[in-house]
JSON list of C-alpha atoms in Angstrom, two decimals:
[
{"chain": "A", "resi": 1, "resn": "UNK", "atom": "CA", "xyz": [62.11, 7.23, -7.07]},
{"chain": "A", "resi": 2, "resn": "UNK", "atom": "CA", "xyz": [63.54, 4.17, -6.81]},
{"chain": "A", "resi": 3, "resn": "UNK", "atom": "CA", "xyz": [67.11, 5.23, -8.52]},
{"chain": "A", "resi": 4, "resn": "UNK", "atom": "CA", "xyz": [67.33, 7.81, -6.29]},
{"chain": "A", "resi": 5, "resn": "UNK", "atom": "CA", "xyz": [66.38, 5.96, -3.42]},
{"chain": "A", "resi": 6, "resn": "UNK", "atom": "CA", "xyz": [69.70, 3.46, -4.32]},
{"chain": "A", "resi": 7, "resn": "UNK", "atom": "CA", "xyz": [71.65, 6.33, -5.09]},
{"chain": "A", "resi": 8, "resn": "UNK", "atom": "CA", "xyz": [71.82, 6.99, -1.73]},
{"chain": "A", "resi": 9, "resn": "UNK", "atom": "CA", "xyz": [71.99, 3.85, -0.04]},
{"chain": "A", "resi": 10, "resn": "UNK", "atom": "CA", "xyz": [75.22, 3.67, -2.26]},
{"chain": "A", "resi": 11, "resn": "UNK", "atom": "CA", "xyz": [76.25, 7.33, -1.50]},
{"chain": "A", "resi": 12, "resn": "UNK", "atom": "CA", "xyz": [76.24, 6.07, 2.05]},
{"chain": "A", "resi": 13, "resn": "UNK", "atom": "CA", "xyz": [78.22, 3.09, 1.40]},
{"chain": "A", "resi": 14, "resn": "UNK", "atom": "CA", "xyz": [80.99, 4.74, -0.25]},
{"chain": "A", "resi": 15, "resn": "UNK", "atom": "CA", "xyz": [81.12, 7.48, 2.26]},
{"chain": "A", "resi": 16, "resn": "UNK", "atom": "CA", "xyz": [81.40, 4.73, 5.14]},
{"chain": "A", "resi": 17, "resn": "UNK", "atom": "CA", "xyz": [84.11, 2.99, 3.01]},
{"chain": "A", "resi": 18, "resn": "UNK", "atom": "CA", "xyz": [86.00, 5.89, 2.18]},
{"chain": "A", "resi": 19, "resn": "UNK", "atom": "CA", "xyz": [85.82, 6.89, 6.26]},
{"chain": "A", "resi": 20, "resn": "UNK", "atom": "CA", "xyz": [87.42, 3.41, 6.73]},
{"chain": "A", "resi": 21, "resn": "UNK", "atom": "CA", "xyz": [89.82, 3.20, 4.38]},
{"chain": "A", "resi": 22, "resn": "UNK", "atom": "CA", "xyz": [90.90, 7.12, 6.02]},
{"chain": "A", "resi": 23, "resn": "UNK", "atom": "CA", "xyz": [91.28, 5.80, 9.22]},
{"chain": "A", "resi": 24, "resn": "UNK", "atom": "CA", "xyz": [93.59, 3.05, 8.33]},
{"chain": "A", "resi": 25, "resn": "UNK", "atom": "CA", "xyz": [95.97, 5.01, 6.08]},
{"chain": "A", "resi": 26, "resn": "UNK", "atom": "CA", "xyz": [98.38, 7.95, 7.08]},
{"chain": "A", "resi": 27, "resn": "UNK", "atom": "CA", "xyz": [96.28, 10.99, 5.13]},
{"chain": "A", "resi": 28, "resn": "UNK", "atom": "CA", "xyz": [97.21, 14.47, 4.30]},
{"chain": "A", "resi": 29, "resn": "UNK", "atom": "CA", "xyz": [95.11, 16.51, 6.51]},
{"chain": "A", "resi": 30, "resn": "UNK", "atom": "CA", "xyz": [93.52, 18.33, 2.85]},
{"chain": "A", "resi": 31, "resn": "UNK", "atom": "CA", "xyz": [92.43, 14.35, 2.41]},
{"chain": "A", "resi": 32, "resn": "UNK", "atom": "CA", "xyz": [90.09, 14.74, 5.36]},
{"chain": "A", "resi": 33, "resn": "UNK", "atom": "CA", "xyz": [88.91, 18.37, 4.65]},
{"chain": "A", "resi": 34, "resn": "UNK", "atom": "CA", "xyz": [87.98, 17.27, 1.09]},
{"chain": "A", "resi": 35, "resn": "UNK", "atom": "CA", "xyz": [86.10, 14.66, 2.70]},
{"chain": "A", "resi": 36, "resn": "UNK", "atom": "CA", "xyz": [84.51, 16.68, 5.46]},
{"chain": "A", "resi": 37, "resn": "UNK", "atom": "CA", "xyz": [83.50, 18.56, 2.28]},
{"chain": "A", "resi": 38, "resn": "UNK", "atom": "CA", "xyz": [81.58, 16.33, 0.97]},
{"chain": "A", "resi": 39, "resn": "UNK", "atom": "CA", "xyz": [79.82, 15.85, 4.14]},
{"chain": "A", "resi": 40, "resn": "UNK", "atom": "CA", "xyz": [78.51, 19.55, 4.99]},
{"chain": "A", "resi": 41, "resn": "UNK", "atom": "CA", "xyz": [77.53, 19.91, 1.37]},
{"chain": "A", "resi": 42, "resn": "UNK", "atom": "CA", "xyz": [75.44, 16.91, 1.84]},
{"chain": "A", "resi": 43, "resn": "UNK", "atom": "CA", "xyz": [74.21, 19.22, 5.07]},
{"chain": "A", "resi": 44, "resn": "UNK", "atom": "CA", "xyz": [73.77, 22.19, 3.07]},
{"chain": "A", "resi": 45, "resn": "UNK", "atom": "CA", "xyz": [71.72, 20.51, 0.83]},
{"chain": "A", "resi": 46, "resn": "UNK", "atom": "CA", "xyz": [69.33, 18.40, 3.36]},
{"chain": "A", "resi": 47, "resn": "UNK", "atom": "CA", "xyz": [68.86, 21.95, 5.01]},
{"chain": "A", "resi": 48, "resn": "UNK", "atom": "CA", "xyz": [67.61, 23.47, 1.29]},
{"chain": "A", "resi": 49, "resn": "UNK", "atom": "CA", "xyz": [65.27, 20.81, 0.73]},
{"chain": "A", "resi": 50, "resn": "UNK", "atom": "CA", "xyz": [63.96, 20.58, 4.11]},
{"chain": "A", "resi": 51, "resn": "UNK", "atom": "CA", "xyz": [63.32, 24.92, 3.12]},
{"chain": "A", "resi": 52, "resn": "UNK", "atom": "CA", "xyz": [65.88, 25.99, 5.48]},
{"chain": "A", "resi": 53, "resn": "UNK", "atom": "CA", "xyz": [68.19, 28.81, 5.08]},
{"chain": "A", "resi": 54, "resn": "UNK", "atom": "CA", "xyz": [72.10, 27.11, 4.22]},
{"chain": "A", "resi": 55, "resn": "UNK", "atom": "CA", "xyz": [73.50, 30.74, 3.18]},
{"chain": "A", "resi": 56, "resn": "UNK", "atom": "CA", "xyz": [75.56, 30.13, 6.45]},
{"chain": "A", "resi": 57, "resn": "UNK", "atom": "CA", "xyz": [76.12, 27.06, 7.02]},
{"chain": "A", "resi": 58, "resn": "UNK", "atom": "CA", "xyz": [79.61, 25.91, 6.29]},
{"chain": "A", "resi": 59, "resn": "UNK", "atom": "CA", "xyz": [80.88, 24.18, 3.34]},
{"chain": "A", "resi": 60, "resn": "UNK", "atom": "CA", "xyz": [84.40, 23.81, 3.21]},
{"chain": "A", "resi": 61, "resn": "UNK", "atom": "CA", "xyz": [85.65, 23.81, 7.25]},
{"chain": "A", "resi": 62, "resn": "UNK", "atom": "CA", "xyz": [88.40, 21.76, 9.01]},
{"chain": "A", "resi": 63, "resn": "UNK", "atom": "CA", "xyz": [87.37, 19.01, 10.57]},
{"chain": "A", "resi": 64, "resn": "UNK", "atom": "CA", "xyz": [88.61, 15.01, 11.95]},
{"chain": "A", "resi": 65, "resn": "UNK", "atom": "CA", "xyz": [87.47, 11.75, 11.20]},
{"chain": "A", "resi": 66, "resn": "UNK", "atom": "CA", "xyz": [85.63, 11.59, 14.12]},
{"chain": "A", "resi": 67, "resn": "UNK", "atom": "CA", "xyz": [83.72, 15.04, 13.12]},
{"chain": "A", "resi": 68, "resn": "UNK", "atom": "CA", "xyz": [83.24, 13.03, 9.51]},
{"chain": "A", "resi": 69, "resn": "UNK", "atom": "CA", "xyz": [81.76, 10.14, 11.20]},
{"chain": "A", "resi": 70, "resn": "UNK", "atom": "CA", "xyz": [79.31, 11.81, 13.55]},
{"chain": "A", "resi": 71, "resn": "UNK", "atom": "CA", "xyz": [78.58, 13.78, 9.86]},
{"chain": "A", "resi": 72, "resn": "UNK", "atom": "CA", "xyz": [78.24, 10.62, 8.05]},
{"chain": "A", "resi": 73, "resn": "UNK", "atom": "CA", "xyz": [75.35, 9.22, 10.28]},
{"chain": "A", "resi": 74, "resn": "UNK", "atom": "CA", "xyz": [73.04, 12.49, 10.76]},
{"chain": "A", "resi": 75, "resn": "UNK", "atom": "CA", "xyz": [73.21, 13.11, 6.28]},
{"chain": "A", "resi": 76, "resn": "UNK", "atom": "CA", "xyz": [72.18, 9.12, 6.75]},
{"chain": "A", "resi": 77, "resn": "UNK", "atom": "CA", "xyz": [69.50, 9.62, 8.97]},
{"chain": "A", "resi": 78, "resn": "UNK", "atom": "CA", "xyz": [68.37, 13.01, 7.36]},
{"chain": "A", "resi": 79, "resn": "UNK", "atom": "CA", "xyz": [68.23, 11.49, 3.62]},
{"chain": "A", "resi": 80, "resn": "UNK", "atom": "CA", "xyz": [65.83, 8.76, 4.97]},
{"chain": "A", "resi": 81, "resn": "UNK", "atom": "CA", "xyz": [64.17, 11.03, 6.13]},
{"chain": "A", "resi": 82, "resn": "UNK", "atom": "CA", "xyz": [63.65, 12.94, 2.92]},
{"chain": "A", "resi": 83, "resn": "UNK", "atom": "CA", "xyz": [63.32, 9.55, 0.96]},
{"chain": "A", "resi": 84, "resn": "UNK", "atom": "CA", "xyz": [60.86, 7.97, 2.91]},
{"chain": "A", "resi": 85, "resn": "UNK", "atom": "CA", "xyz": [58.73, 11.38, 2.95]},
{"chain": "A", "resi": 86, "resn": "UNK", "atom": "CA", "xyz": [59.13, 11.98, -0.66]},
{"chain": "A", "resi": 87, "resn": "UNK", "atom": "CA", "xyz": [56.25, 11.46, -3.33]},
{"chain": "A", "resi": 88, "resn": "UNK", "atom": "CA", "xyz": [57.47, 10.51, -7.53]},
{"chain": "A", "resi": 89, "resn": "UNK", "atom": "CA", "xyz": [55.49, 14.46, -8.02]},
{"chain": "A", "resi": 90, "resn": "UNK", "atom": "CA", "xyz": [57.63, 15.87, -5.31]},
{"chain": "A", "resi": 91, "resn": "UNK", "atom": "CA", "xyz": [60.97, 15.59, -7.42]},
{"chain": "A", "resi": 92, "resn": "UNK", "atom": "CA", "xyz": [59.62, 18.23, -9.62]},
{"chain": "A", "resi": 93, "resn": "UNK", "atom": "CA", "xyz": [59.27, 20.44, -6.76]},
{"chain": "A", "resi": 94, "resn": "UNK", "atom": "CA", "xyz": [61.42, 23.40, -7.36]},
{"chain": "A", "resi": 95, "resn": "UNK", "atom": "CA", "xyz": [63.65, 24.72, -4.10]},
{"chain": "A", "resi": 96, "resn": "UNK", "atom": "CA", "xyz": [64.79, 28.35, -3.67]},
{"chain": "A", "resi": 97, "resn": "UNK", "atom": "CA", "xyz": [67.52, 28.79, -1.73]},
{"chain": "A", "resi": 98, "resn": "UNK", "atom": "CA", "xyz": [70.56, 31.46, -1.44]},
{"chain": "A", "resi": 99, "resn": "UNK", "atom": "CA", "xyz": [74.50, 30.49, -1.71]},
{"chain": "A", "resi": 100, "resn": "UNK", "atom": "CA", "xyz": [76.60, 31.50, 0.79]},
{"chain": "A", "resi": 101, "resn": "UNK", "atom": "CA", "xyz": [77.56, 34.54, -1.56]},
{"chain": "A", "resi": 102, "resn": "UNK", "atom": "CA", "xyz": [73.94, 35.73, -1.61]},
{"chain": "A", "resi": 103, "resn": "UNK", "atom": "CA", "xyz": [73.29, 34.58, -4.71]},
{"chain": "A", "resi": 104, "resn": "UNK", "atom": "CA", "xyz": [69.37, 32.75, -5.47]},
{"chain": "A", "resi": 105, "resn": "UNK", "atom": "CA", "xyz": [68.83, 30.09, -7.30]},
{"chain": "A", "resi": 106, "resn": "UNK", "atom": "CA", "xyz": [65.96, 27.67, -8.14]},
{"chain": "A", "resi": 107, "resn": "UNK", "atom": "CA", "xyz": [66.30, 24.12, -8.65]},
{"chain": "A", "resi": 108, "resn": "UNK", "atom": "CA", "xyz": [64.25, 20.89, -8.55]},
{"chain": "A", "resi": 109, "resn": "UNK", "atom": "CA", "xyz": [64.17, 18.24, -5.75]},
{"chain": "A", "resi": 110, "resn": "UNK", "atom": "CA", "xyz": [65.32, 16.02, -8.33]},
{"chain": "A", "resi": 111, "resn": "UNK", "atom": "CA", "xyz": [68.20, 17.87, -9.33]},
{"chain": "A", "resi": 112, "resn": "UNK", "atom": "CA", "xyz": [69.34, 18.31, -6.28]},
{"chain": "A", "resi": 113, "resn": "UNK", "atom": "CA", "xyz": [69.09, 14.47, -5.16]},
{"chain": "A", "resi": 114, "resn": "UNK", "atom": "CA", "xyz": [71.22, 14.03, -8.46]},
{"chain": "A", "resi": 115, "resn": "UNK", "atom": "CA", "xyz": [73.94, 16.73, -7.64]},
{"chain": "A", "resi": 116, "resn": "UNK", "atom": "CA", "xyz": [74.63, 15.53, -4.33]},
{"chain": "A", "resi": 117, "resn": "UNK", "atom": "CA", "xyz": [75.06, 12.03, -5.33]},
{"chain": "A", "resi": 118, "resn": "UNK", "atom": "CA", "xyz": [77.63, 12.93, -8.13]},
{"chain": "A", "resi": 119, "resn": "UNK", "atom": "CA", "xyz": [78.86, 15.51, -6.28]},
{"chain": "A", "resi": 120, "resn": "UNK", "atom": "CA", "xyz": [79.79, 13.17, -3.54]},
{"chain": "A", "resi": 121, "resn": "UNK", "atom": "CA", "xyz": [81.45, 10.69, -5.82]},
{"chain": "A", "resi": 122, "resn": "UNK", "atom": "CA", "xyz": [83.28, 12.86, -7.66]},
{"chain": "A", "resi": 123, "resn": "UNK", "atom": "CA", "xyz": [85.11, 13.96, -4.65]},
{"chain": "A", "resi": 124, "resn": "UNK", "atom": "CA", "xyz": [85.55, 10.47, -3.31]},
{"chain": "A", "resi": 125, "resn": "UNK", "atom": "CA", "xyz": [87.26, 9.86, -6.62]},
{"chain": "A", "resi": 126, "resn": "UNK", "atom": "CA", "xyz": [89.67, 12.83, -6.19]},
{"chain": "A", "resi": 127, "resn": "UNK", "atom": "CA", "xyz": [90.42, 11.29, -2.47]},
{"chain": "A", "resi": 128, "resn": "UNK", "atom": "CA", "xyz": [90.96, 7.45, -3.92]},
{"chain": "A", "resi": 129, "resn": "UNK", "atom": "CA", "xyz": [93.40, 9.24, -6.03]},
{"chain": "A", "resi": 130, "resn": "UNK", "atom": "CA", "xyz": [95.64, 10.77, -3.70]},
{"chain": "A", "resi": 131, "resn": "UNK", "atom": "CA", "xyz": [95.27, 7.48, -1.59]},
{"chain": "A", "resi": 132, "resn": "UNK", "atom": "CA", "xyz": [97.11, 6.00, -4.69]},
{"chain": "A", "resi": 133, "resn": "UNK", "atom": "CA", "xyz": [99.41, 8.59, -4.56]},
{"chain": "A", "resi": 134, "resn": "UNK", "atom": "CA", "xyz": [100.64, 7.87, -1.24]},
{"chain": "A", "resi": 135, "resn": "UNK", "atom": "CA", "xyz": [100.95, 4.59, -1.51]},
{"chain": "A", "resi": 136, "resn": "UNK", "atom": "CA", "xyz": [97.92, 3.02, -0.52]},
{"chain": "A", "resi": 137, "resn": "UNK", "atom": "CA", "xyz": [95.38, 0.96, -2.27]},
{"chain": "A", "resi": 138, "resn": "UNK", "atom": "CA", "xyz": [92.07, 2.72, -2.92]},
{"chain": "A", "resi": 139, "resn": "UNK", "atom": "CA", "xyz": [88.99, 1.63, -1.84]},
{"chain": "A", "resi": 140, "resn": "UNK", "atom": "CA", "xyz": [86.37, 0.54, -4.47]},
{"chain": "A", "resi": 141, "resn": "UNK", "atom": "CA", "xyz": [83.40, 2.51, -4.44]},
{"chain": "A", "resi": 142, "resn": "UNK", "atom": "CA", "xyz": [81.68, 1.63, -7.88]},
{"chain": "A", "resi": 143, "resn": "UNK", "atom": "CA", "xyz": [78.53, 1.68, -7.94]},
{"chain": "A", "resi": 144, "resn": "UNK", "atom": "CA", "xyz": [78.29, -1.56, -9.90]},
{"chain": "A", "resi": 145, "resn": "UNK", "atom": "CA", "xyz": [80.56, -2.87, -6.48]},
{"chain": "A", "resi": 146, "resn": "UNK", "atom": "CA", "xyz": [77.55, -2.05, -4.38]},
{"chain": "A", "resi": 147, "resn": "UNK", "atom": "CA", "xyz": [75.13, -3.91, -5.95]},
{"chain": "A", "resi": 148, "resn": "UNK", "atom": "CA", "xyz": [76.84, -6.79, -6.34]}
]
């Protein structure tokens, strides 16, 4: 419980330095959407564990840095939430939920806590790349950085 628990405090992090480092450099607007991605996946997710339904919720959807901000702080909050709740047995607790095709799946709370976190900095990856691409310097967001 305890990696997971400092997964997140670094998936927060990086998101916060990635928002920064976005709203000092001039970004593509697909920059922010693949960021805003990130985000309302986070969402979707928090709303599957909590046992909501997500099949609607959005996953991919325009939105500003200011919409990623507000974003940033309620996934925060919400994770917390979830982490502080959470029990070592509860990880094995197996979610059903629906894609926004219809489509059911079943997956455990750990695997879930797992995607999101590599899902998350995958995608920050792709956006430190196009940063370097337009002539900016990336913002480190190793994990190994964070703990330091």
């Amino acid at each position: 419980m305890k990696t997971i628990q400092k997964m997140y405090e670094h998936l927060n992090w990086a998101n916060q330095r990635i928002l920064e480092t976005l709203q000092n450099v001039e970004v593509e607007d697909q920059l922010v959407r693949l960021f805003s991605h990130i985000l309302y996946a986070e969402q979707v997710w928090i709303a599957r564990i909590q046992g909501m339904d997500s099949s609607q919720m959005p996953i991919w959807s325009d939105g500003d840095l200011e919409t990623c901000a507000t974003l940033i702080k309620q996934n925060e909050e919400s994770f917390k939430n979830i982490l502080t709740k959470i029990t070592n047995a509860d990880l094995d607790n197996l979610v059903s939920y629906s894609n926004s095709k219809g489509k059911e799946f079943i997956t455990s709370t750990r695997d879930i806590l797992t995607h999101v976190a590599l899902h998350g900095q995958y995608h920050r990856g792709q956006i430190n790349l196009q940063i370097r691409a337009n002539a900016f310097e990336p913002v480190n967001i190793d994990y190994i950085s964070f703990v330091r």
